[in-house]
Amino acid sequence: MENNPGRMGMKEKLHRLPLAAGIVIMAAMLVVSLFAGNFRALQNATPKAFIRQGDVDSIIEDRIDAAENILTVAARAGLNENAIHAAEGAAKALEAAKSAQEISRADQELTAAVSELTTAELSGEEARNMLSAADTFAELGSFLRQEARAYNDKAEKAEKLYEKLPTKFVLPEPDLYEGI
């Protein structure tokens, strides 16, 4: 190999690097690897989005349909317009919710609004229709809570890891389903 002073290999360049510059580069690499390692560890421990867990998307869709059935019965029965509008808004919020926390809050709001409608005094066919729709709504709520419990079991492990990470102040906190 010919000695060409204008052309140095990587090894020669590193040997000629000032000590201070080498320390700065090593410190920068350490910081980057710390952040990247913490991010990857948290990412691996965090379950996939709640909306994509099991049958959650389908359950939410069916729950909104059941709420709309309750709204139809309530409108035919001439129940309180404000309560109907509140339930419609809550159903739209649940439909738009994406994170576990958003879904939890929207579902709690929808449950409260629907509860107000299903406790109204009805008779005959309206009462039977309301009872049937309310039963379906409640059953789907039970299924959603089962999925939420399974999700939270995984998410709580990610939450414990998150609390131990030195870089948690720049990482997103794991999403939990509230209210179960």
PDB file of N, CA and C in Angstrom, residues 36-141:
ATOM      1  N   ALA A  36     -32.629   6.097  22.256  1.00  0.00           N
ATOM      2  CA  ALA A  36     -33.107   5.074  21.320  1.00  0.00           C
ATOM      3  C   ALA A  36     -33.419   3.767  22.051  1.00  0.00           C
ATOM      4  N   GLY A  37     -32.579   3.380  22.966  1.00  0.00           N
ATOM      5  CA  GLY A  37     -32.801   2.145  23.725  1.00  0.00           C
ATOM      6  C   GLY A  37     -34.043   2.229  24.593  1.00  0.00           C
ATOM      7  N   ASN A  38     -34.227   3.372  25.267  1.00  0.00           N
ATOM      8  CA  ASN A  38     -35.418   3.557  26.099  1.00  0.00           C
ATOM      9  C   ASN A  38     -36.681   3.540  25.238  1.00  0.00           C
ATOM     10  N   PHE A  39     -36.612   4.198  24.094  1.00  0.00           N
ATOM     11  CA  PHE A  39     -37.767   4.234  23.196  1.00  0.00           C
ATOM     12  C   PHE A  39     -38.124   2.832  22.714  1.00  0.00           C
ATOM     13  N   ARG A  40     -37.127   2.072  22.293  1.00  0.00           N
ATOM     14  CA  ARG A  40     -37.375   0.725  21.781  1.00  0.00           C
ATOM     15  C   ARG A  40     -37.901  -0.198  22.881  1.00  0.00           C
ATOM     16  N   ALA A  41     -37.350  -0.082  24.090  1.00  0.00           N
ATOM     17  CA  ALA A  41     -37.820  -0.919  25.199  1.00  0.00           C
ATOM     18  C   ALA A  41     -39.285  -0.622  25.502  1.00  0.00           C
ATOM     19  N   LEU A  42     -39.642   0.654  25.534  1.00  0.00           N
ATOM     20  CA  LEU A  42     -41.028   1.031  25.809  1.00  0.00           C
ATOM     21  C   LEU A  42     -41.937   0.600  24.667  1.00  0.00           C
ATOM     22  N   GLN A  43     -41.476   0.766  23.460  1.00  0.00           N
ATOM     23  CA  GLN A  43     -42.262   0.368  22.294  1.00  0.00           C
ATOM     24  C   GLN A  43     -42.531  -1.139  22.303  1.00  0.00           C
ATOM     25  N   ASN A  44     -41.545  -1.926  22.673  1.00  0.00           N
ATOM     26  CA  ASN A  44     -41.713  -3.374  22.729  1.00  0.00           C
ATOM     27  C   ASN A  44     -42.637  -3.812  23.859  1.00  0.00           C
ATOM     28  N   ALA A  45     -42.669  -3.058  24.953  1.00  0.00           N
ATOM     29  CA  ALA A  45     -43.495  -3.417  26.103  1.00  0.00           C
ATOM     30  C   ALA A  45     -44.939  -2.940  25.956  1.00  0.00           C
ATOM     31  N   THR A  46     -45.161  -1.909  25.140  1.00  0.00           N
ATOM     32  CA  THR A  46     -46.487  -1.320  24.996  1.00  0.00           C
ATOM     33  C   THR A  46     -47.324  -2.139  24.015  1.00  0.00           C
ATOM     34  N   PRO A  47     -48.556  -2.484  24.419  1.00  0.00           N
ATOM     35  CA  PRO A  47     -49.413  -3.238  23.494  1.00  0.00           C
ATOM     36  C   PRO A  47     -49.840  -2.360  22.316  1.00  0.00           C
ATOM     37  N   LYS A  48     -50.264  -3.003  21.239  1.00  0.00           N
ATOM     38  CA  LYS A  48     -50.738  -2.233  20.082  1.00  0.00           C
ATOM     39  C   LYS A  48     -51.964  -1.417  20.495  1.00  0.00           C
ATOM     40  N   ALA A  49     -52.324  -0.464  19.684  1.00  0.00           N
ATOM     41  CA  ALA A  49     -53.417   0.453  20.011  1.00  0.00           C
ATOM     42  C   ALA A  49     -54.673  -0.313  20.425  1.00  0.00           C
ATOM     43  N   PHE A  50     -55.365   0.203  21.432  1.00  0.00           N
ATOM     44  CA  PHE A  50     -56.555  -0.450  21.971  1.00  0.00           C
ATOM     45  C   PHE A  50     -57.599  -0.698  20.883  1.00  0.00           C
ATOM     46  N   ILE A  51     -57.772   0.250  19.991  1.00  0.00           N
ATOM     47  CA  ILE A  51     -58.782   0.133  18.942  1.00  0.00           C
ATOM     48  C   ILE A  51     -58.501  -1.071  18.034  1.00  0.00           C
ATOM     49  N   ARG A  52     -57.224  -1.511  17.986  1.00  0.00           N
ATOM     50  CA  ARG A  52     -56.851  -2.651  17.141  1.00  0.00           C
ATOM     51  C   ARG A  52     -56.726  -3.950  17.934  1.00  0.00           C
ATOM     52  N   GLN A  53     -57.069  -3.924  19.215  1.00  0.00           N
ATOM     53  CA  GLN A  53     -57.026  -5.129  20.042  1.00  0.00           C
ATOM     54  C   GLN A  53     -58.256  -5.981  19.758  1.00  0.00           C
ATOM     55  N   GLY A  54     -58.063  -7.243  19.604  1.00  0.00           N
ATOM     56  CA  GLY A  54     -59.183  -8.182  19.475  1.00  0.00           C
ATOM     57  C   GLY A  54     -60.313  -7.667  18.613  1.00  0.00           C
ATOM     58  N   ASP A  55     -61.498  -7.622  19.201  1.00  0.00           N
ATOM     59  CA  ASP A  55     -62.709  -7.195  18.488  1.00  0.00           C
ATOM     60  C   ASP A  55     -63.153  -5.794  18.893  1.00  0.00           C
ATOM     61  N   VAL A  56     -62.270  -4.989  19.452  1.00  0.00           N
ATOM     62  CA  VAL A  56     -62.655  -3.685  19.991  1.00  0.00           C
ATOM     63  C   VAL A  56     -63.353  -2.825  18.945  1.00  0.00           C
ATOM     64  N   ASP A  57     -62.788  -2.715  17.763  1.00  0.00           N
ATOM     65  CA  ASP A  57     -63.382  -1.866  16.726  1.00  0.00           C
ATOM     66  C   ASP A  57     -64.804  -2.318  16.410  1.00  0.00           C
ATOM     67  N   SER A  58     -64.996  -3.607  16.280  1.00  0.00           N
ATOM     68  CA  SER A  58     -66.317  -4.161  15.990  1.00  0.00           C
ATOM     69  C   SER A  58     -67.284  -3.942  17.155  1.00  0.00           C
ATOM     70  N   ILE A  59     -66.803  -4.132  18.366  1.00  0.00           N
ATOM     71  CA  ILE A  59     -67.652  -3.934  19.553  1.00  0.00           C
ATOM     72  C   ILE A  59     -68.107  -2.484  19.637  1.00  0.00           C
ATOM     73  N   ILE A  60     -67.187  -1.557  19.393  1.00  0.00           N
ATOM     74  CA  ILE A  60     -67.541  -0.133  19.448  1.00  0.00           C
ATOM     75  C   ILE A  60     -68.584   0.190  18.387  1.00  0.00           C
ATOM     76  N   GLU A  61     -68.382  -0.329  17.196  1.00  0.00           N
ATOM     77  CA  GLU A  61     -69.342  -0.099  16.105  1.00  0.00           C
ATOM     78  C   GLU A  61     -70.718  -0.645  16.485  1.00  0.00           C
ATOM     79  N   ASP A  62     -70.749  -1.853  17.025  1.00  0.00           N
ATOM     80  CA  ASP A  62     -72.024  -2.460  17.439  1.00  0.00           C
ATOM     81  C   ASP A  62     -72.646  -1.702  18.610  1.00  0.00           C
ATOM     82  N   ARG A  63     -71.820  -1.210  19.517  1.00  0.00           N
ATOM     83  CA  ARG A  63     -72.322  -0.452  20.678  1.00  0.00           C
ATOM     84  C   ARG A  63     -72.955   0.860  20.214  1.00  0.00           C
ATOM     85  N   ILE A  64     -72.337   1.497  19.244  1.00  0.00           N
ATOM     86  CA  ILE A  64     -72.909   2.732  18.693  1.00  0.00           C
ATOM     87  C   ILE A  64     -74.236   2.415  18.003  1.00  0.00           C
ATOM     88  N   ASP A  65     -74.294   1.305  17.270  1.00  0.00           N
ATOM     89  CA  ASP A  65     -75.553   0.887  16.625  1.00  0.00           C
ATOM     90  C   ASP A  65     -76.641   0.641  17.662  1.00  0.00           C
ATOM     91  N   ALA A  66     -76.292  -0.007  18.761  1.00  0.00           N
ATOM     92  CA  ALA A  66     -77.271  -0.265  19.827  1.00  0.00           C
ATOM     93  C   ALA A  66     -77.743   1.051  20.449  1.00  0.00           C
ATOM     94  N   ALA A  67     -76.813   1.993  20.615  1.00  0.00           N
ATOM     95  CA  ALA A  67     -77.190   3.305  21.155  1.00  0.00           C
ATOM     96  C   ALA A  67     -78.128   4.021  20.183  1.00  0.00           C
ATOM     97  N   GLU A  68     -77.869   3.887  18.886  1.00  0.00           N
ATOM     98  CA  GLU A  68     -78.751   4.515  17.893  1.00  0.00           C
ATOM     99  C   GLU A  68     -80.140   3.887  17.916  1.00  0.00           C
ATOM    100  N   ASN A  69     -80.216   2.583  18.191  1.00  0.00           N
ATOM    101  CA  ASN A  69     -81.526   1.937  18.341  1.00  0.00           C
ATOM    102  C   ASN A  69     -82.272   2.525  19.536  1.00  0.00           C
ATOM    103  N   ILE A  70     -81.561   2.757  20.620  1.00  0.00           N
ATOM    104  CA  ILE A  70     -82.169   3.376  21.806  1.00  0.00           C
ATOM    105  C   ILE A  70     -82.632   4.786  21.465  1.00  0.00           C
ATOM    106  N   LEU A  71     -81.824   5.508  20.712  1.00  0.00           N
ATOM    107  CA  LEU A  71     -82.197   6.866  20.314  1.00  0.00           C
ATOM    108  C   LEU A  71     -83.447   6.876  19.439  1.00  0.00           C
ATOM    109  N   THR A  72     -83.566   5.887  18.566  1.00  0.00           N
ATOM    110  CA  THR A  72     -84.749   5.788  17.708  1.00  0.00           C
ATOM    111  C   THR A  72     -86.002   5.568  18.544  1.00  0.00           C
ATOM    112  N   VAL A  73     -85.929   4.648  19.495  1.00  0.00           N
ATOM    113  CA  VAL A  73     -87.067   4.380  20.380  1.00  0.00           C
ATOM    114  C   VAL A  73     -87.377   5.624  21.212  1.00  0.00           C
ATOM    115  N   ALA A  74     -86.346   6.280  21.709  1.00  0.00           N
ATOM    116  CA  ALA A  74     -86.537   7.473  22.535  1.00  0.00           C
ATOM    117  C   ALA A  74     -87.197   8.598  21.737  1.00  0.00           C
ATOM    118  N   ALA A  75     -86.783   8.770  20.492  1.00  0.00           N
ATOM    119  CA  ALA A  75     -87.372   9.821  19.652  1.00  0.00           C
ATOM    120  C   ALA A  75     -88.837   9.518  19.354  1.00  0.00           C
ATOM    121  N   ARG A  76     -89.140   8.250  19.051  1.00  0.00           N
ATOM    122  CA  ARG A  76     -90.541   7.859  18.793  1.00  0.00           C
ATOM    123  C   ARG A  76     -91.414   8.050  20.025  1.00  0.00           C
ATOM    124  N   ALA A  77     -90.824   7.814  21.192  1.00  0.00           N
ATOM    125  CA  ALA A  77     -91.581   7.928  22.440  1.00  0.00           C
ATOM    126  C   ALA A  77     -91.691   9.375  22.909  1.00  0.00           C
ATOM    127  N   GLY A  78     -90.984  10.283  22.235  1.00  0.00           N
ATOM    128  CA  GLY A  78     -91.057  11.701  22.603  1.00  0.00           C
ATOM    129  C   GLY A  78     -90.313  12.025  23.889  1.00  0.00           C
ATOM    130  N   LEU A  79     -89.227  11.309  24.140  1.00  0.00           N
ATOM    131  CA  LEU A  79     -88.453  11.570  25.354  1.00  0.00           C
ATOM    132  C   LEU A  79     -87.691  12.892  25.241  1.00  0.00           C
ATOM    133  N   ASN A  80     -87.113  13.311  26.319  1.00  0.00           N
ATOM    134  CA  ASN A  80     -86.414  14.592  26.450  1.00  0.00           C
ATOM    135  C   ASN A  80     -85.431  14.825  25.291  1.00  0.00           C
ATOM    136  N   GLU A  81     -85.634  15.901  24.554  1.00  0.00           N
ATOM    137  CA  GLU A  81     -84.779  16.244  23.399  1.00  0.00           C
ATOM    138  C   GLU A  81     -83.322  16.472  23.816  1.00  0.00           C
ATOM    139  N   ASN A  82     -83.124  17.108  24.957  1.00  0.00           N
ATOM    140  CA  ASN A  82     -81.745  17.381  25.416  1.00  0.00           C
ATOM    141  C   ASN A  82     -80.997  16.078  25.712  1.00  0.00           C
ATOM    142  N   ALA A  83     -81.699  15.121  26.300  1.00  0.00           N
ATOM    143  CA  ALA A  83     -81.073  13.826  26.590  1.00  0.00           C
ATOM    144  C   ALA A  83     -80.752  13.080  25.293  1.00  0.00           C
ATOM    145  N   ILE A  84     -81.628  13.194  24.315  1.00  0.00           N
ATOM    146  CA  ILE A  84     -81.377  12.560  23.016  1.00  0.00           C
ATOM    147  C   ILE A  84     -80.170  13.195  22.343  1.00  0.00           C
ATOM    148  N   HIS A  85     -80.105  14.520  22.354  1.00  0.00           N
ATOM    149  CA  HIS A  85     -78.963  15.221  21.745  1.00  0.00           C
ATOM    150  C   HIS A  85     -77.652  14.886  22.468  1.00  0.00           C
ATOM    151  N   ALA A  86     -77.717  14.756  23.783  1.00  0.00           N
ATOM    152  CA  ALA A  86     -76.514  14.402  24.555  1.00  0.00           C
ATOM    153  C   ALA A  86     -76.021  13.009  24.153  1.00  0.00           C
ATOM    154  N   ALA A  87     -76.950  12.077  23.997  1.00  0.00           N
ATOM    155  CA  ALA A  87     -76.573  10.713  23.600  1.00  0.00           C
ATOM    156  C   ALA A  87     -76.032  10.686  22.172  1.00  0.00           C
ATOM    157  N   GLU A  88     -76.624  11.477  21.287  1.00  0.00           N
ATOM    158  CA  GLU A  88     -76.119  11.544  19.905  1.00  0.00           C
ATOM    159  C   GLU A  88     -74.690  12.083  19.875  1.00  0.00           C
ATOM    160  N   GLY A  89     -74.445  13.135  20.658  1.00  0.00           N
ATOM    161  CA  GLY A  89     -73.093  13.704  20.729  1.00  0.00           C
ATOM    162  C   GLY A  89     -72.093  12.723  21.320  1.00  0.00           C
ATOM    163  N   ALA A  90     -72.521  11.984  22.336  1.00  0.00           N
ATOM    164  CA  ALA A  90     -71.639  10.990  22.956  1.00  0.00           C
ATOM    165  C   ALA A  90     -71.335   9.849  21.983  1.00  0.00           C
ATOM    166  N   ALA A  91     -72.318   9.449  21.186  1.00  0.00           N
ATOM    167  CA  ALA A  91     -72.098   8.388  20.191  1.00  0.00           C
ATOM    168  C   ALA A  91     -71.089   8.853  19.140  1.00  0.00           C
ATOM    169  N   LYS A  92     -71.195  10.096  18.718  1.00  0.00           N
ATOM    170  CA  LYS A  92     -70.234  10.643  17.747  1.00  0.00           C
ATOM    171  C   LYS A  92     -68.840  10.716  18.353  1.00  0.00           C
ATOM    172  N   ALA A  93     -68.752  11.084  19.629  1.00  0.00           N
ATOM    173  CA  ALA A  93     -67.443  11.151  20.307  1.00  0.00           C
ATOM    174  C   ALA A  93     -66.817   9.762  20.392  1.00  0.00           C
ATOM    175  N   LEU A  94     -67.632   8.751  20.674  1.00  0.00           N
ATOM    176  CA  LEU A  94     -67.110   7.382  20.739  1.00  0.00           C
ATOM    177  C   LEU A  94     -66.642   6.918  19.362  1.00  0.00           C
ATOM    178  N   GLU A  95     -67.380   7.276  18.342  1.00  0.00           N
ATOM    179  CA  GLU A  95     -67.002   6.903  16.982  1.00  0.00           C
ATOM    180  C   GLU A  95     -65.672   7.546  16.570  1.00  0.00           C
ATOM    181  N   ALA A  96     -65.409   8.757  17.050  1.00  0.00           N
ATOM    182  CA  ALA A  96     -64.185   9.483  16.693  1.00  0.00           C
ATOM    183  C   ALA A  96     -62.998   9.116  17.577  1.00  0.00           C
ATOM    184  N   ALA A  97     -63.245   8.510  18.728  1.00  0.00           N
ATOM    185  CA  ALA A  97     -62.182   8.191  19.686  1.00  0.00           C
ATOM    186  C   ALA A  97     -61.227   7.148  19.122  1.00  0.00           C
ATOM    187  N   LYS A  98     -59.933   7.328  19.391  1.00  0.00           N
ATOM    188  CA  LYS A  98     -58.920   6.402  18.878  1.00  0.00           C
ATOM    189  C   LYS A  98     -58.083   5.767  19.992  1.00  0.00           C
ATOM    190  N   SER A  99     -57.690   6.529  20.991  1.00  0.00           N
ATOM    191  CA  SER A  99     -56.851   5.980  22.061  1.00  0.00           C
ATOM    192  C   SER A  99     -57.726   5.305  23.114  1.00  0.00           C
ATOM    193  N   ALA A 100     -57.113   4.477  23.932  1.00  0.00           N
ATOM    194  CA  ALA A 100     -57.854   3.784  24.997  1.00  0.00           C
ATOM    195  C   ALA A 100     -58.504   4.792  25.941  1.00  0.00           C
ATOM    196  N   GLN A 101     -57.777   5.832  26.274  1.00  0.00           N
ATOM    197  CA  GLN A 101     -58.308   6.848  27.183  1.00  0.00           C
ATOM    198  C   GLN A 101     -59.496   7.584  26.551  1.00  0.00           C
ATOM    199  N   GLU A 102     -59.379   7.959  25.287  1.00  0.00           N
ATOM    200  CA  GLU A 102     -60.479   8.635  24.587  1.00  0.00           C
ATOM    201  C   GLU A 102     -61.699   7.725  24.489  1.00  0.00           C
ATOM    202  N   ILE A 103     -61.477   6.466  24.152  1.00  0.00           N
ATOM    203  CA  ILE A 103     -62.578   5.504  24.028  1.00  0.00           C
ATOM    204  C   ILE A 103     -63.262   5.331  25.379  1.00  0.00           C
ATOM    205  N   SER A 104     -62.467   5.207  26.430  1.00  0.00           N
ATOM    206  CA  SER A 104     -63.017   5.035  27.772  1.00  0.00           C
ATOM    207  C   SER A 104     -63.901   6.213  28.166  1.00  0.00           C
ATOM    208  N   ARG A 105     -63.390   7.408  27.968  1.00  0.00           N
ATOM    209  CA  ARG A 105     -64.160   8.600  28.360  1.00  0.00           C
ATOM    210  C   ARG A 105     -65.424   8.763  27.516  1.00  0.00           C
ATOM    211  N   ALA A 106     -65.301   8.538  26.218  1.00  0.00           N
ATOM    212  CA  ALA A 106     -66.462   8.669  25.339  1.00  0.00           C
ATOM    213  C   ALA A 106     -67.503   7.599  25.664  1.00  0.00           C
ATOM    214  N   ASP A 107     -67.051   6.387  25.959  1.00  0.00           N
ATOM    215  CA  ASP A 107     -67.990   5.316  26.289  1.00  0.00           C
ATOM    216  C   ASP A 107     -68.692   5.595  27.616  1.00  0.00           C
ATOM    217  N   GLN A 108     -67.978   6.131  28.578  1.00  0.00           N
ATOM    218  CA  GLN A 108     -68.609   6.476  29.856  1.00  0.00           C
ATOM    219  C   GLN A 108     -69.667   7.568  29.659  1.00  0.00           C
ATOM    220  N   GLU A 109     -69.352   8.532  28.804  1.00  0.00           N
ATOM    221  CA  GLU A 109     -70.303   9.602  28.497  1.00  0.00           C
ATOM    222  C   GLU A 109     -71.535   9.030  27.794  1.00  0.00           C
ATOM    223  N   LEU A 110     -71.313   8.123  26.839  1.00  0.00           N
ATOM    224  CA  LEU A 110     -72.425   7.505  26.116  1.00  0.00           C
ATOM    225  C   LEU A 110     -73.275   6.649  27.062  1.00  0.00           C
ATOM    226  N   THR A 111     -72.637   5.914  27.937  1.00  0.00           N
ATOM    227  CA  THR A 111     -73.368   5.069  28.886  1.00  0.00           C
ATOM    228  C   THR A 111     -74.262   5.919  29.789  1.00  0.00           C
ATOM    229  N   ALA A 112     -73.731   7.045  30.270  1.00  0.00           N
ATOM    230  CA  ALA A 112     -74.531   7.928  31.125  1.00  0.00           C
ATOM    231  C   ALA A 112     -75.709   8.520  30.355  1.00  0.00           C
ATOM    232  N   ALA A 113     -75.470   8.949  29.115  1.00  0.00           N
ATOM    233  CA  ALA A 113     -76.543   9.536  28.309  1.00  0.00           C
ATOM    234  C   ALA A 113     -77.615   8.509  27.971  1.00  0.00           C
ATOM    235  N   VAL A 114     -77.198   7.301  27.614  1.00  0.00           N
ATOM    236  CA  VAL A 114     -78.146   6.234  27.279  1.00  0.00           C
ATOM    237  C   VAL A 114     -78.921   5.807  28.524  1.00  0.00           C
ATOM    238  N   SER A 115     -78.252   5.778  29.650  1.00  0.00           N
ATOM    239  CA  SER A 115     -78.906   5.394  30.902  1.00  0.00           C
ATOM    240  C   SER A 115     -80.077   6.321  31.220  1.00  0.00           C
ATOM    241  N   GLU A 116     -79.886   7.597  30.951  1.00  0.00           N
ATOM    242  CA  GLU A 116     -80.963   8.556  31.198  1.00  0.00           C
ATOM    243  C   GLU A 116     -82.180   8.250  30.320  1.00  0.00           C
ATOM    244  N   LEU A 117     -81.914   7.819  29.099  1.00  0.00           N
ATOM    245  CA  LEU A 117     -83.014   7.500  28.181  1.00  0.00           C
ATOM    246  C   LEU A 117     -83.685   6.173  28.520  1.00  0.00           C
ATOM    247  N   THR A 118     -82.910   5.192  28.934  1.00  0.00           N
ATOM    248  CA  THR A 118     -83.476   3.857  29.182  1.00  0.00           C
ATOM    249  C   THR A 118     -84.236   3.766  30.498  1.00  0.00           C
ATOM    250  N   THR A 119     -84.087   4.734  31.363  1.00  0.00           N
ATOM    251  CA  THR A 119     -84.818   4.699  32.632  1.00  0.00           C
ATOM    252  C   THR A 119     -86.164   5.415  32.540  1.00  0.00           C
ATOM    253  N   ALA A 120     -86.498   5.944  31.363  1.00  0.00           N
ATOM    254  CA  ALA A 120     -87.783   6.632  31.186  1.00  0.00           C
ATOM    255  C   ALA A 120     -88.931   5.622  31.245  1.00  0.00           C
ATOM    256  N   GLU A 121     -90.055   6.089  31.724  1.00  0.00           N
ATOM    257  CA  GLU A 121     -91.256   5.239  31.821  1.00  0.00           C
ATOM    258  C   GLU A 121     -91.886   5.100  30.442  1.00  0.00           C
ATOM    259  N   LEU A 122     -91.849   3.880  29.915  1.00  0.00           N
ATOM    260  CA  LEU A 122     -92.470   3.585  28.628  1.00  0.00           C
ATOM    261  C   LEU A 122     -93.414   2.401  28.808  1.00  0.00           C
ATOM    262  N   SER A 123     -94.272   2.207  27.834  1.00  0.00           N
ATOM    263  CA  SER A 123     -95.197   1.072  27.930  1.00  0.00           C
ATOM    264  C   SER A 123     -95.333   0.405  26.573  1.00  0.00           C
ATOM    265  N   GLY A 124     -95.867  -0.806  26.593  1.00  0.00           N
ATOM    266  CA  GLY A 124     -96.175  -1.535  25.377  1.00  0.00           C
ATOM    267  C   GLY A 124     -94.959  -1.847  24.529  1.00  0.00           C
ATOM    268  N   GLU A 125     -95.133  -1.688  23.229  1.00  0.00           N
ATOM    269  CA  GLU A 125     -94.097  -1.995  22.248  1.00  0.00           C
ATOM    270  C   GLU A 125     -92.835  -1.151  22.465  1.00  0.00           C
ATOM    271  N   GLU A 126     -93.009   0.113  22.817  1.00  0.00           N
ATOM    272  CA  GLU A 126     -91.859   0.999  23.064  1.00  0.00           C
ATOM    273  C   GLU A 126     -91.012   0.477  24.219  1.00  0.00           C
ATOM    274  N   ALA A 127     -91.660   0.011  25.273  1.00  0.00           N
ATOM    275  CA  ALA A 127     -90.940  -0.513  26.436  1.00  0.00           C
ATOM    276  C   ALA A 127     -90.149  -1.763  26.057  1.00  0.00           C
ATOM    277  N   ARG A 128     -90.760  -2.668  25.290  1.00  0.00           N
ATOM    278  CA  ARG A 128     -90.066  -3.883  24.855  1.00  0.00           C
ATOM    279  C   ARG A 128     -88.877  -3.553  23.945  1.00  0.00           C
ATOM    280  N   ASN A 129     -89.079  -2.635  23.015  1.00  0.00           N
ATOM    281  CA  ASN A 129     -87.985  -2.233  22.113  1.00  0.00           C
ATOM    282  C   ASN A 129     -86.836  -1.580  22.884  1.00  0.00           C
ATOM    283  N   MET A 130     -87.202  -0.728  23.838  1.00  0.00           N
ATOM    284  CA  MET A 130     -86.171  -0.055  24.635  1.00  0.00           C
ATOM    285  C   MET A 130     -85.411  -1.072  25.478  1.00  0.00           C
ATOM    286  N   LEU A 131     -86.116  -2.015  26.077  1.00  0.00           N
ATOM    287  CA  LEU A 131     -85.477  -3.034  26.895  1.00  0.00           C
ATOM    288  C   LEU A 131     -84.534  -3.895  26.058  1.00  0.00           C
ATOM    289  N   SER A 132     -84.960  -4.277  24.876  1.00  0.00           N
ATOM    290  CA  SER A 132     -84.133  -5.092  23.994  1.00  0.00           C
ATOM    291  C   SER A 132     -82.867  -4.336  23.573  1.00  0.00           C
ATOM    292  N   ALA A 133     -83.030  -3.088  23.169  1.00  0.00           N
ATOM    293  CA  ALA A 133     -81.879  -2.283  22.755  1.00  0.00           C
ATOM    294  C   ALA A 133     -80.953  -2.010  23.941  1.00  0.00           C
ATOM    295  N   ALA A 134     -81.521  -1.783  25.109  1.00  0.00           N
ATOM    296  CA  ALA A 134     -80.716  -1.523  26.304  1.00  0.00           C
ATOM    297  C   ALA A 134     -79.930  -2.765  26.712  1.00  0.00           C
ATOM    298  N   ASP A 135     -80.547  -3.935  26.594  1.00  0.00           N
ATOM    299  CA  ASP A 135     -79.843  -5.189  26.902  1.00  0.00           C
ATOM    300  C   ASP A 135     -78.657  -5.395  25.961  1.00  0.00           C
ATOM    301  N   THR A 136     -78.865  -5.160  24.681  1.00  0.00           N
ATOM    302  CA  THR A 136     -77.788  -5.296  23.691  1.00  0.00           C
ATOM    303  C   THR A 136     -76.671  -4.305  23.999  1.00  0.00           C
ATOM    304  N   PHE A 137     -77.052  -3.078  24.301  1.00  0.00           N
ATOM    305  CA  PHE A 137     -76.075  -2.030  24.627  1.00  0.00           C
ATOM    306  C   PHE A 137     -75.247  -2.437  25.848  1.00  0.00           C
ATOM    307  N   ALA A 138     -75.917  -2.933  26.884  1.00  0.00           N
ATOM    308  CA  ALA A 138     -75.224  -3.344  28.112  1.00  0.00           C
ATOM    309  C   ALA A 138     -74.303  -4.536  27.856  1.00  0.00           C
ATOM    310  N   GLU A 139     -74.763  -5.497  27.078  1.00  0.00           N
ATOM    311  CA  GLU A 139     -73.955  -6.673  26.777  1.00  0.00           C
ATOM    312  C   GLU A 139     -72.673  -6.269  26.027  1.00  0.00           C
ATOM    313  N   LEU A 140     -72.823  -5.379  25.067  1.00  0.00           N
ATOM    314  CA  LEU A 140     -71.651  -4.912  24.323  1.00  0.00           C
ATOM    315  C   LEU A 140     -70.701  -4.123  25.217  1.00  0.00           C
ATOM    316  N   GLY A 141     -71.247  -3.409  26.176  1.00  0.00           N
ATOM    317  CA  GLY A 141     -70.412  -2.705  27.148  1.00  0.00           C
ATOM    318  C   GLY A 141     -69.595  -3.679  27.981  1.00  0.00           C
TER     319      GLY A 141
END
